[in-house]
JSON list of C-alpha atoms in Angstrom, two decimals:
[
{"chain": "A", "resi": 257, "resn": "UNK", "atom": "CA", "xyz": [53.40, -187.69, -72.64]},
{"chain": "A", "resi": 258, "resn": "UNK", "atom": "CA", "xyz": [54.75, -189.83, -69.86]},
{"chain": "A", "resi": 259, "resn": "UNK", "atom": "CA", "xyz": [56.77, -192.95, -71.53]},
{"chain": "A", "resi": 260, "resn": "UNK", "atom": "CA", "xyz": [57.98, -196.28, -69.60]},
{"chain": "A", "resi": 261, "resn": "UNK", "atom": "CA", "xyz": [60.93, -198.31, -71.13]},
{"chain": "A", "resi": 262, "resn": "UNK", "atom": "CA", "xyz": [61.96, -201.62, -69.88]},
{"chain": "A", "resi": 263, "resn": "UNK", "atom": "CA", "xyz": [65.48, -203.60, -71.36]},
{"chain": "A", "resi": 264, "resn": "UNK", "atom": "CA", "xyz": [64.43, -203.83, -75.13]},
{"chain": "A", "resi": 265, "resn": "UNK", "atom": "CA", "xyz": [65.59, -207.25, -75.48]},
{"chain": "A", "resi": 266, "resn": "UNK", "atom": "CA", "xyz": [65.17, -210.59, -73.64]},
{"chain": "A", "resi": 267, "resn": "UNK", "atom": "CA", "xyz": [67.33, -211.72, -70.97]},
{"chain": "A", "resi": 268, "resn": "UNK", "atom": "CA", "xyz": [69.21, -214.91, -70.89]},
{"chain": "A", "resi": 269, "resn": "UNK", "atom": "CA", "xyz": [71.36, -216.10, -67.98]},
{"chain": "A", "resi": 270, "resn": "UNK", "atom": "CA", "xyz": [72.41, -219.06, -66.41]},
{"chain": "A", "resi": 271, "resn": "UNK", "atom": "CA", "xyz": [71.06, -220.65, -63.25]},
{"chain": "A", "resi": 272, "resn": "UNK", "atom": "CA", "xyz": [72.51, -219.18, -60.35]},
{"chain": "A", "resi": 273, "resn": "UNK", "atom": "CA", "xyz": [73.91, -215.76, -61.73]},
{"chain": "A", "resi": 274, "resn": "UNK", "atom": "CA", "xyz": [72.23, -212.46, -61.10]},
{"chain": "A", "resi": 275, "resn": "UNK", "atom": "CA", "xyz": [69.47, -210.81, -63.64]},
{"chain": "A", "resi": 276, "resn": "UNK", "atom": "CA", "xyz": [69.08, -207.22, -63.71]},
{"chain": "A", "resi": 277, "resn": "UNK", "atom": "CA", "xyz": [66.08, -205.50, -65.05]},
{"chain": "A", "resi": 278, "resn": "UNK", "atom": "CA", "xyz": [66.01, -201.88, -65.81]},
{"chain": "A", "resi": 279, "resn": "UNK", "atom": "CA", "xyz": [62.84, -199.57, -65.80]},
{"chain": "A", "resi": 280, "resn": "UNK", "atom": "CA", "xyz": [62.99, -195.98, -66.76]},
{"chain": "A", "resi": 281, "resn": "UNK", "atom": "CA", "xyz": [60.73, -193.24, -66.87]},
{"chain": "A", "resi": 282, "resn": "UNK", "atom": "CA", "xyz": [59.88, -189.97, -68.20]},
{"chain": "A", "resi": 283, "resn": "UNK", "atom": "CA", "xyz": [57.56, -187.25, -67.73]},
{"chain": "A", "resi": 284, "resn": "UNK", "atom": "CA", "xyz": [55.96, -188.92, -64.88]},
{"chain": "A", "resi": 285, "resn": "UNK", "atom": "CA", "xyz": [56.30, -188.48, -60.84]},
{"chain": "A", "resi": 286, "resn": "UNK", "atom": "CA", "xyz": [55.43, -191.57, -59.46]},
{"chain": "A", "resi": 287, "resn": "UNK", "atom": "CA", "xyz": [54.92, -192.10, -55.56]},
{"chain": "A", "resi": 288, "resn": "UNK", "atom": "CA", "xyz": [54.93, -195.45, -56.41]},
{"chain": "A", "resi": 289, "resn": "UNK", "atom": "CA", "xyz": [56.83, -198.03, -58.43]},
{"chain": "A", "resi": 290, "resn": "UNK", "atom": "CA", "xyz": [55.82, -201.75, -58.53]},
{"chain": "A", "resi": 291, "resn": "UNK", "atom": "CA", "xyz": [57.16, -204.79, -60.36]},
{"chain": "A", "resi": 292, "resn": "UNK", "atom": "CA", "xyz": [54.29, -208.03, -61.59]},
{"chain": "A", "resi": 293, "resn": "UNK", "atom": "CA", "xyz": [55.53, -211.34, -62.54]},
{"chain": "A", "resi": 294, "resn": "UNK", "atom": "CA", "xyz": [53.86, -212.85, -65.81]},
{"chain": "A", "resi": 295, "resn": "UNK", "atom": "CA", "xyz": [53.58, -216.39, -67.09]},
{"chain": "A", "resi": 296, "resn": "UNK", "atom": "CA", "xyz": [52.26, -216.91, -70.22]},
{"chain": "A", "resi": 297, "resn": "UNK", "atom": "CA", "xyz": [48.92, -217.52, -70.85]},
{"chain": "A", "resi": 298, "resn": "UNK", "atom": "CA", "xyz": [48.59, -215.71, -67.04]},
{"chain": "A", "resi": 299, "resn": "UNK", "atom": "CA", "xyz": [47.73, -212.42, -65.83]},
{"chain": "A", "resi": 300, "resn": "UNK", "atom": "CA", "xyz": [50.52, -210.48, -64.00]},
{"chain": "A", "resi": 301, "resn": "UNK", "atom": "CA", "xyz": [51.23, -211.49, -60.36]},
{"chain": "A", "resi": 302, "resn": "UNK", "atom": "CA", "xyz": [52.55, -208.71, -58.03]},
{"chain": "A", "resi": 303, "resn": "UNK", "atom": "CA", "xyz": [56.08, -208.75, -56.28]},
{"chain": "A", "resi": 304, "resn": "UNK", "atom": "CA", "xyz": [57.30, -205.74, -54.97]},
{"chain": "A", "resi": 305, "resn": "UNK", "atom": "CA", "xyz": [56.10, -202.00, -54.46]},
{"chain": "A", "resi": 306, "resn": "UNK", "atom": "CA", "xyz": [58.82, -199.12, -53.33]},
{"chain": "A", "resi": 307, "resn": "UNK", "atom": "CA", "xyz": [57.70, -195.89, -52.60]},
{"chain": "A", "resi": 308, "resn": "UNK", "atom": "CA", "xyz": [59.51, -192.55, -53.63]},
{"chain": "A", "resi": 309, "resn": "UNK", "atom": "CA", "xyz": [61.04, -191.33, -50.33]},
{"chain": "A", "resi": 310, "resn": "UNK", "atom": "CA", "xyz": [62.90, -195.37, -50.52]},
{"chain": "A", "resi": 311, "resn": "UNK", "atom": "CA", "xyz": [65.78, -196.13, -52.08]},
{"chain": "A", "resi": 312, "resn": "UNK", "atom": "CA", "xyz": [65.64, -200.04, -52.00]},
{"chain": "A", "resi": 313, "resn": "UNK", "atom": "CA", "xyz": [63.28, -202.63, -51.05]},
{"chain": "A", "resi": 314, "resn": "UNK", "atom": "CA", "xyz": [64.46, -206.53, -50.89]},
{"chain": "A", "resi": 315, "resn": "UNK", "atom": "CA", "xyz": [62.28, -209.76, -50.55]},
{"chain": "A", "resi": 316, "resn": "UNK", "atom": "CA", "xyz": [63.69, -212.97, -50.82]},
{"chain": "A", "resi": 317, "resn": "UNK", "atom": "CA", "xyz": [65.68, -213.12, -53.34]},
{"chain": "A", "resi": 318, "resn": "UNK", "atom": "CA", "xyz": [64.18, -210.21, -55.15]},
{"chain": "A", "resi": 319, "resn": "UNK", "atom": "CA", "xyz": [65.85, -206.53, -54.59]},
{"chain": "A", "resi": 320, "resn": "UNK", "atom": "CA", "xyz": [64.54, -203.42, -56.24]},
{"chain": "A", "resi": 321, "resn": "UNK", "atom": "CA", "xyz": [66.07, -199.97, -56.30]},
{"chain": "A", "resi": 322, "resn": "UNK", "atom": "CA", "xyz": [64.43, -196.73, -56.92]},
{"chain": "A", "resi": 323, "resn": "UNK", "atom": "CA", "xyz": [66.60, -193.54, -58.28]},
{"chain": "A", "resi": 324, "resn": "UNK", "atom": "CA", "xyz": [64.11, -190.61, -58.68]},
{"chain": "A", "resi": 325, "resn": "UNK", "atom": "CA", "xyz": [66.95, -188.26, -59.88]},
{"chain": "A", "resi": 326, "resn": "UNK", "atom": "CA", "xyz": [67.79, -190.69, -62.73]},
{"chain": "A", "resi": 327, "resn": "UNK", "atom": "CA", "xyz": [64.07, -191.35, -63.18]},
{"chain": "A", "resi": 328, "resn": "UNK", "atom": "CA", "xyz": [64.78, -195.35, -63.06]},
{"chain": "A", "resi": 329, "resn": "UNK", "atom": "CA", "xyz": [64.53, -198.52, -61.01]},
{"chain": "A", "resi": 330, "resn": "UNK", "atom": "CA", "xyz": [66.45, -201.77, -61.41]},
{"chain": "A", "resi": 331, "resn": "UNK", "atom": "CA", "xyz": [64.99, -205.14, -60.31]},
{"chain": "A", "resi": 332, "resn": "UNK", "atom": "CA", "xyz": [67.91, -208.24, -59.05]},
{"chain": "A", "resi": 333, "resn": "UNK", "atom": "CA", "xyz": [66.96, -211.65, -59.33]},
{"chain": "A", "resi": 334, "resn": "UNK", "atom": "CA", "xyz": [69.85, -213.10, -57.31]},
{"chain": "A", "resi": 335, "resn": "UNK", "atom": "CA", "xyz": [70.50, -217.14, -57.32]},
{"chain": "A", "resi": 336, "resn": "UNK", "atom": "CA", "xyz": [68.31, -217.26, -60.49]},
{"chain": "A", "resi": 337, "resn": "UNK", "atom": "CA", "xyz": [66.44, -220.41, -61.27]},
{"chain": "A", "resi": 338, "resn": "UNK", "atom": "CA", "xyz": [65.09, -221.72, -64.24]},
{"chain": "A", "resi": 339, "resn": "UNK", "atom": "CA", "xyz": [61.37, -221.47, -62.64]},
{"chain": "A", "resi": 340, "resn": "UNK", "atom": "CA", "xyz": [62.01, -217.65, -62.03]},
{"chain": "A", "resi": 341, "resn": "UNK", "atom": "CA", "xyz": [61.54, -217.57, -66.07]},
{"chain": "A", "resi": 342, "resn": "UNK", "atom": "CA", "xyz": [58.64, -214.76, -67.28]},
{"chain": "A", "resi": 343, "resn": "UNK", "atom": "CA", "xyz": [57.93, -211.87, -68.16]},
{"chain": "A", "resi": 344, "resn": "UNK", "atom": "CA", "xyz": [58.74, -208.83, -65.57]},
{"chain": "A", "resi": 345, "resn": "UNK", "atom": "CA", "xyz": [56.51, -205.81, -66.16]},
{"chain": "A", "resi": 346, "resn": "UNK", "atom": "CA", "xyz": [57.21, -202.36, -63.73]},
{"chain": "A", "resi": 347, "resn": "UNK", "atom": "CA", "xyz": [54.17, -200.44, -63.52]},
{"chain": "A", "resi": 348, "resn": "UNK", "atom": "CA", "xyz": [53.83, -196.84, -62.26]},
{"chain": "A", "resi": 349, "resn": "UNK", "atom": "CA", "xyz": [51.47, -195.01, -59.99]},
{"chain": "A", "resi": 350, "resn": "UNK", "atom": "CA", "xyz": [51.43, -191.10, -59.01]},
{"chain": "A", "resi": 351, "resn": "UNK", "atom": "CA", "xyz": [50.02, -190.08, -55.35]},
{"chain": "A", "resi": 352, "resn": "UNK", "atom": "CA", "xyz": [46.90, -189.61, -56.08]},
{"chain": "A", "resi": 353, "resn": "UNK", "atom": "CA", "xyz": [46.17, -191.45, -58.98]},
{"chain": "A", "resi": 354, "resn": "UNK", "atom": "CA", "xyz": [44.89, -195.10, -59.59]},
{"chain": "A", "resi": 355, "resn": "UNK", "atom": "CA", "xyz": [45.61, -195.94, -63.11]},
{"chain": "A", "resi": 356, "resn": "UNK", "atom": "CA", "xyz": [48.74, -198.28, -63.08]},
{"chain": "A", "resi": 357, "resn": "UNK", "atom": "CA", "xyz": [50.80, -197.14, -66.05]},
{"chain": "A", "resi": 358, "resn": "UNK", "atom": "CA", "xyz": [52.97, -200.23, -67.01]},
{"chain": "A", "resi": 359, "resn": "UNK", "atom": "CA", "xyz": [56.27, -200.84, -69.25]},
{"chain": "A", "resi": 360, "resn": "UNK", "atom": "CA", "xyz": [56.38, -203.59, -72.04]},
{"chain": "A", "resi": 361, "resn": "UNK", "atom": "CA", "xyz": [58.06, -205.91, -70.03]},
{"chain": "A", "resi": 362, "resn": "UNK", "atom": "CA", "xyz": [61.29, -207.88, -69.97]},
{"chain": "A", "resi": 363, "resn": "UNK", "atom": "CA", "xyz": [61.12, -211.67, -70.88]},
{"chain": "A", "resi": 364, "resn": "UNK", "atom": "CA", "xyz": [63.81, -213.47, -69.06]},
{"chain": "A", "resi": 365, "resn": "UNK", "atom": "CA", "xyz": [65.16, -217.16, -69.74]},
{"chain": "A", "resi": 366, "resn": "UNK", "atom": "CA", "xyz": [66.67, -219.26, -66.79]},
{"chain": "A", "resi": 367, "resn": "UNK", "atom": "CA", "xyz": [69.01, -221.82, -68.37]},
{"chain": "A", "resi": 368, "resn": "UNK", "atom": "CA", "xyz": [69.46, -224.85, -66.16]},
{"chain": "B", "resi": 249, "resn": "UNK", "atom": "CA", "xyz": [36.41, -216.97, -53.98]},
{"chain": "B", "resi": 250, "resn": "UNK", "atom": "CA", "xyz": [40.18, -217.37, -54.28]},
{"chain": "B", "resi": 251, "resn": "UNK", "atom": "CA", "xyz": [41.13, -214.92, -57.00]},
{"chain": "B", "resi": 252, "resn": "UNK", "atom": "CA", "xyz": [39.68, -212.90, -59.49]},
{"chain": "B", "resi": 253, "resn": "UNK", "atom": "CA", "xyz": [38.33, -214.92, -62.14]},
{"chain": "B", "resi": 254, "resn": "UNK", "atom": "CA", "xyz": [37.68, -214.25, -66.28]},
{"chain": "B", "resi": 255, "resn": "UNK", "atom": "CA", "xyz": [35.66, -216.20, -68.63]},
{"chain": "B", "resi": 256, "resn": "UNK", "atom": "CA", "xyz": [35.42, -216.84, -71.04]},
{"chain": "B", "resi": 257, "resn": "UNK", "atom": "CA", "xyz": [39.52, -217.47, -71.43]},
{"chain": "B", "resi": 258, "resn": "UNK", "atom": "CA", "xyz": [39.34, -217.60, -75.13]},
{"chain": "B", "resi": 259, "resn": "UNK", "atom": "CA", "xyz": [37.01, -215.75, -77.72]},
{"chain": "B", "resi": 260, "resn": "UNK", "atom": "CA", "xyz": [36.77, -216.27, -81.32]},
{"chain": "B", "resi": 261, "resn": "UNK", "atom": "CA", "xyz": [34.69, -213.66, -83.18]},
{"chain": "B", "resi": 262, "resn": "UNK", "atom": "CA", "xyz": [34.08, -212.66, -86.60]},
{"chain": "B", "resi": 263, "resn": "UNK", "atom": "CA", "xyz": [34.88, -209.00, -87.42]},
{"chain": "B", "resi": 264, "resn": "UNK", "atom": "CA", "xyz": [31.17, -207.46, -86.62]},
{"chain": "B", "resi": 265, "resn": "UNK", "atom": "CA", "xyz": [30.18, -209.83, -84.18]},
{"chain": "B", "resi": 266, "resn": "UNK", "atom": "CA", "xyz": [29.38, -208.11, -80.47]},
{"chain": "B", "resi": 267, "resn": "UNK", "atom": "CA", "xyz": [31.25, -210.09, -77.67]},
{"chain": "B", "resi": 268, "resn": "UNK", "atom": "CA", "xyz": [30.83, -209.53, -73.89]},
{"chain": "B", "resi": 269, "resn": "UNK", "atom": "CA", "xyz": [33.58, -211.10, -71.51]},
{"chain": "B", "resi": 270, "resn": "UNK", "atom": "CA", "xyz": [33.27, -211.56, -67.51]},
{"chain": "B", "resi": 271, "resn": "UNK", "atom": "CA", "xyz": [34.71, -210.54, -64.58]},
{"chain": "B", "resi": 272, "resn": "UNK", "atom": "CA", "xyz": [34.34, -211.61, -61.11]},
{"chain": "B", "resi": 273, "resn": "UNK", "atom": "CA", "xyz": [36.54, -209.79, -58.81]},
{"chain": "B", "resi": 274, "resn": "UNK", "atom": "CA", "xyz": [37.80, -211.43, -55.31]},
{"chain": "B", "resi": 275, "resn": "UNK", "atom": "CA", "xyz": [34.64, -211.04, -52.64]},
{"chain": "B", "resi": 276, "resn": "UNK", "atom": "CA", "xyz": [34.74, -207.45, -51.46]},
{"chain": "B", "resi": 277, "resn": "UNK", "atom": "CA", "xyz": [37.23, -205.90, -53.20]},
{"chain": "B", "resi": 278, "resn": "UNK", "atom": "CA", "xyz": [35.89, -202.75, -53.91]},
{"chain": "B", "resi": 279, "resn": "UNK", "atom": "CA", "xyz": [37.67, -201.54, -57.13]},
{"chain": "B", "resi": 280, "resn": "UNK", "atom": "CA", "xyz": [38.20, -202.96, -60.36]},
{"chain": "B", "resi": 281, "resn": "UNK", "atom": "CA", "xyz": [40.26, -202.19, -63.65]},
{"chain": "B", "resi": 282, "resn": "UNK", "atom": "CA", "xyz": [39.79, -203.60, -66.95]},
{"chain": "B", "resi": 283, "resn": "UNK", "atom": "CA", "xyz": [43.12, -202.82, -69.18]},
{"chain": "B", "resi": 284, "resn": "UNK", "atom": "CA", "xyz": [43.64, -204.38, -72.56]},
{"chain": "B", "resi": 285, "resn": "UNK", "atom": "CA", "xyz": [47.14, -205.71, -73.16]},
{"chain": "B", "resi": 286, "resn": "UNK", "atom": "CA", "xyz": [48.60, -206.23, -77.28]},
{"chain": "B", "resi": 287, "resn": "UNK", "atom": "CA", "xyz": [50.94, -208.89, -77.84]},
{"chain": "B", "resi": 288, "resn": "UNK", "atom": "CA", "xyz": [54.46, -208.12, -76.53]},
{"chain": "B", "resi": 289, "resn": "UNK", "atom": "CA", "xyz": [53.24, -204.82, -74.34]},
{"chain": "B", "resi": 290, "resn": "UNK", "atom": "CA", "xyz": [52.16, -204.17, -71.03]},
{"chain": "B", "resi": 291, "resn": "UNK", "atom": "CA", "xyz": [48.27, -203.86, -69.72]},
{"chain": "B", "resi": 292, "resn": "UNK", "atom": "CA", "xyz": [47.08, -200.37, -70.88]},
{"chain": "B", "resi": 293, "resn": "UNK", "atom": "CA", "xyz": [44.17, -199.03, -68.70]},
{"chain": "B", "resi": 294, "resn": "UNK", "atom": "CA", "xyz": [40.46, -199.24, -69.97]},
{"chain": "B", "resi": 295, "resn": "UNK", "atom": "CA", "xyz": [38.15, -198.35, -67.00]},
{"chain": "B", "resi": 296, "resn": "UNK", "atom": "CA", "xyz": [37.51, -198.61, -63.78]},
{"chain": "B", "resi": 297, "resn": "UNK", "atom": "CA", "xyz": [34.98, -199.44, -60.93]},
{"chain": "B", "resi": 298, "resn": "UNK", "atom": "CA", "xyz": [34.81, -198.18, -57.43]},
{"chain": "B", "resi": 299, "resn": "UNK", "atom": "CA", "xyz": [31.78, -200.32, -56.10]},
{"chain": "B", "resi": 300, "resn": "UNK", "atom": "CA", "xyz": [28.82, -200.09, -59.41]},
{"chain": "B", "resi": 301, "resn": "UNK", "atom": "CA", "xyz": [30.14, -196.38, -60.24]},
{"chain": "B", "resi": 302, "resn": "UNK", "atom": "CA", "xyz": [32.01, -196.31, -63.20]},
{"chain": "B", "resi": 303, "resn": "UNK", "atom": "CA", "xyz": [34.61, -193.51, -62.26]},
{"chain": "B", "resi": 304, "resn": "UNK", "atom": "CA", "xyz": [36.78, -193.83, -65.30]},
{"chain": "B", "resi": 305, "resn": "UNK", "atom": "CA", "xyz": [36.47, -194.54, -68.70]},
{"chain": "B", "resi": 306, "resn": "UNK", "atom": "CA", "xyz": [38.98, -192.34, -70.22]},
{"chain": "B", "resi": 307, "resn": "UNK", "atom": "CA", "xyz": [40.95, -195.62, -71.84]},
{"chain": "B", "resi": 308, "resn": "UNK", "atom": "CA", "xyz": [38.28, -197.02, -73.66]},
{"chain": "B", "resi": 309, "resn": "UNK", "atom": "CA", "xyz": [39.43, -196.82, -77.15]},
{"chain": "B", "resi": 310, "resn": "UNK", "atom": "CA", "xyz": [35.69, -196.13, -78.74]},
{"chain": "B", "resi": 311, "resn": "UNK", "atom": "CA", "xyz": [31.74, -195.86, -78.08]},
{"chain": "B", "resi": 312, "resn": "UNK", "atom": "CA", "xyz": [32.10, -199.56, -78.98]},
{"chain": "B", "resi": 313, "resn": "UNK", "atom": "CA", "xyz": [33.32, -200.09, -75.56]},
{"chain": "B", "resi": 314, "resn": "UNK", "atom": "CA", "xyz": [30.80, -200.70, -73.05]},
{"chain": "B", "resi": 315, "resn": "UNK", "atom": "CA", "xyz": [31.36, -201.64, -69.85]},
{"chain": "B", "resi": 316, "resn": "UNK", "atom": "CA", "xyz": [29.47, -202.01, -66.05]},
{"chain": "B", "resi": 317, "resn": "UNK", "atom": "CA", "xyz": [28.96, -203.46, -62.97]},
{"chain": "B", "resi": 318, "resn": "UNK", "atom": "CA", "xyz": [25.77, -202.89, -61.87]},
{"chain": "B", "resi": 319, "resn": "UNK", "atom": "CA", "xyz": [25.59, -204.55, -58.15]},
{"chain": "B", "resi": 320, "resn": "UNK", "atom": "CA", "xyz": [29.34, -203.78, -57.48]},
{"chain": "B", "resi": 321, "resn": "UNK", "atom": "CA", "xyz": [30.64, -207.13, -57.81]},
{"chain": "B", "resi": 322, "resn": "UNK", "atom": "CA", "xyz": [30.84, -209.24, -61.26]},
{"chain": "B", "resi": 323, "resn": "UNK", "atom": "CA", "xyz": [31.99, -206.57, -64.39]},
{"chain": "B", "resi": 324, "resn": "UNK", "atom": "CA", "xyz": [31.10, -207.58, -68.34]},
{"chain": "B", "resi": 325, "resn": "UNK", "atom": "CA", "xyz": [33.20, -205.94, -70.51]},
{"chain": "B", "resi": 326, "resn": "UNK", "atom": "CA", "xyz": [31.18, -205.29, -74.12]},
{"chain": "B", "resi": 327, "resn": "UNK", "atom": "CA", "xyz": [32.62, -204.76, -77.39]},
{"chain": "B", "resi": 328, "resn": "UNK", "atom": "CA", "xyz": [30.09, -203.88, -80.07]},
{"chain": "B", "resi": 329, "resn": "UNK", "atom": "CA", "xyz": [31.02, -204.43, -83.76]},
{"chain": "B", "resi": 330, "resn": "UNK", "atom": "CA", "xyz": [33.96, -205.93, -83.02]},
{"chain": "B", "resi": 331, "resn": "UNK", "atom": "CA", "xyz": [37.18, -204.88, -85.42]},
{"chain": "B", "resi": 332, "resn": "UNK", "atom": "CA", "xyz": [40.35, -206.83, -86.26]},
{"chain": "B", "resi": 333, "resn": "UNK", "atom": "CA", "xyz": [42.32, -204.07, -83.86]},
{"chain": "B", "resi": 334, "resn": "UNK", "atom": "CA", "xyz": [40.07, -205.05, -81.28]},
{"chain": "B", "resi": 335, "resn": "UNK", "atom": "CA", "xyz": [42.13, -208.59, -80.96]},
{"chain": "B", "resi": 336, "resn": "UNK", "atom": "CA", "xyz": [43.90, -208.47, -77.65]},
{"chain": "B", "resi": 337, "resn": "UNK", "atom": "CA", "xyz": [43.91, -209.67, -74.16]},
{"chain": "B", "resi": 338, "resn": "UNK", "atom": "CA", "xyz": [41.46, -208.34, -71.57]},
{"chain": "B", "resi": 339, "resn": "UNK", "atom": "CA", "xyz": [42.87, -208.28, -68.07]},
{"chain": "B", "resi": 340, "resn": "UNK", "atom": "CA", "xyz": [40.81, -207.41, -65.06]},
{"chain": "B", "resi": 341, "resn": "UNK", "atom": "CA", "xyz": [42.21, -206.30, -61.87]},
{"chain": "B", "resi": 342, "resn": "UNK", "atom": "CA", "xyz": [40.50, -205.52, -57.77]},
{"chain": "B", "resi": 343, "resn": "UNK", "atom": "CA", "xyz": [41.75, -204.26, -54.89]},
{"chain": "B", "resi": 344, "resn": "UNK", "atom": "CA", "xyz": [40.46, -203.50, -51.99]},
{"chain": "B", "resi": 345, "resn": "UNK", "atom": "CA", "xyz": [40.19, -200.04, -52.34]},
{"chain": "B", "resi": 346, "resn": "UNK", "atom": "CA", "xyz": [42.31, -198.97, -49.80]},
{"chain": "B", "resi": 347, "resn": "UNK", "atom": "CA", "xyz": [45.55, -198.96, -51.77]},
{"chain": "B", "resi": 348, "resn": "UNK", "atom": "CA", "xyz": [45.24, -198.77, -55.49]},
{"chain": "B", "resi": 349, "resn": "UNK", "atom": "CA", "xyz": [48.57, -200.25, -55.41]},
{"chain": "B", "resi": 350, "resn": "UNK", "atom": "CA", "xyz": [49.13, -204.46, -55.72]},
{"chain": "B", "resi": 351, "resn": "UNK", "atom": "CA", "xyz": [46.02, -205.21, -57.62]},
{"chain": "B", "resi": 352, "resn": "UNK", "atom": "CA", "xyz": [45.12, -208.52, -57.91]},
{"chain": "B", "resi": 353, "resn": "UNK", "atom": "CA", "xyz": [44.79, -209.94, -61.99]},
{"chain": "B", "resi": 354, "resn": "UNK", "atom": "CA", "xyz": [42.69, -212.36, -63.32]},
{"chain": "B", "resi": 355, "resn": "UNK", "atom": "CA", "xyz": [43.78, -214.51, -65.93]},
{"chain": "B", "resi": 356, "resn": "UNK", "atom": "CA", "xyz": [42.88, -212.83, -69.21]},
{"chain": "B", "resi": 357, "resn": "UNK", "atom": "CA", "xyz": [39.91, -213.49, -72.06]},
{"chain": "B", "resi": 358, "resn": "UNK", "atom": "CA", "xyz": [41.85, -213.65, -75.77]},
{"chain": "B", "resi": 359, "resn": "UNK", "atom": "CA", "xyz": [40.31, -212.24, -77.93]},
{"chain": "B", "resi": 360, "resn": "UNK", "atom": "CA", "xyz": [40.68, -213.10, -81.66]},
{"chain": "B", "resi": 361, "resn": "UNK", "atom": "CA", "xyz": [38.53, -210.94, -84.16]},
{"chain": "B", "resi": 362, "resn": "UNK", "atom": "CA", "xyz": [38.80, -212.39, -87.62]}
]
């Protein structure tokens, strides 16, 4: 069955530097790869899509890669601040499909 | 209205008690998902709604699980009997239905079965 891993363990960095998320997959195909923002107490908040056929996908600060060989993507916070704290979830989607399949999330902490 | 909306946010309900939670998706949006999301995991999938045809079900986790839409707008979610396991948070998502991709989420109903 297909299976979703996300970093196991929260991550804690310091205003300014660079957080790195890492998503990866297996037995799965997915056109499409997304990453939601959520708060607590809040449902999840889309923030990027990247489709198979593209290798990275950048808004604002945000930068997402997609490696289809390696079956993973990695999601860049750059300049980090302490209100880009949450919870990051990737979530999967195959071509003809409509069930988002999602990861456990990563909780990161923005230290001011 | 702005953005999909839940109610109620919390739910308290003794362990046999039948509870029915809300959904009112953003005007027009044509699909909807209900998923169910366990402390410290993502949203699994539940359901879902293209207009008032239910064209998925496959995630409900029991017969207990009842859900609809009947005029292809507001969604109730039902849980009969409800069971300790049951205690989660109930997301609801639209989109448009053009792209099944960046659905929209509503804020959650907790639900605590004691």
């Amino acid at each position: 069955s297909q299976k979703i891993e996300q970093n196991s363990e929260a991550l804690n960095i310091q205003e300014g530097k660079t957080a790195t998320l890492t998503c990866n997959y297996t037995n799965y195909s997915p056109a499409y790869l997304q990453w939601y923002r959520q708060d607590p107490g809040r449902g999840p908040v889309f923030l990027l899509l990247i489709r198979e056929n593209e290798k990275e996908k950048r808004k604002e600060r945000l930068k997402v890669t997609f490696d289809t060989t390696l079956k993973q993507s990695l999601f860049h916070i750059t300049a980090s601040q302490p209100a880009d704290s949450a919870t990051y979830l990737c979530a999967l989607l195959g071509s003809n499909d409509y069930k988002l399949s999602f990861g456990a999330g990563t909780t990161v902490t923005v230290r001011a | 209205g702005a953005g999909v909306s839940q109610s109620p946010r919390y739910k308290v309900a003794k362990r046999g008690q039948d509870v029915a939670l809300r959904c009112d998706p953003i005007s027009g949006h044509v699909s909807l998902f209900w998923y169910q999301q366990a402390l410290g995991q993502g949203p699994e999938f539940l359901t879902y709604f293209q207009n008032e045809a239910q064209l998925d079900k496959s995630g409900l986790p029991s017969d207990r699980f009842f859900a609809e839409r009947p005029e292809g707008s507001v969604s109730t979610l039902k849980i009969q009997r409800t069971q300790q396991e049951d205690s989660a948070v109930y997301l609801c998502a639209s989109t448009k239905g053009e792209s099944y991709n960046e659905q929209f989420f509503g804020p959650g109903t907790r639900l605590t079965v004691l």
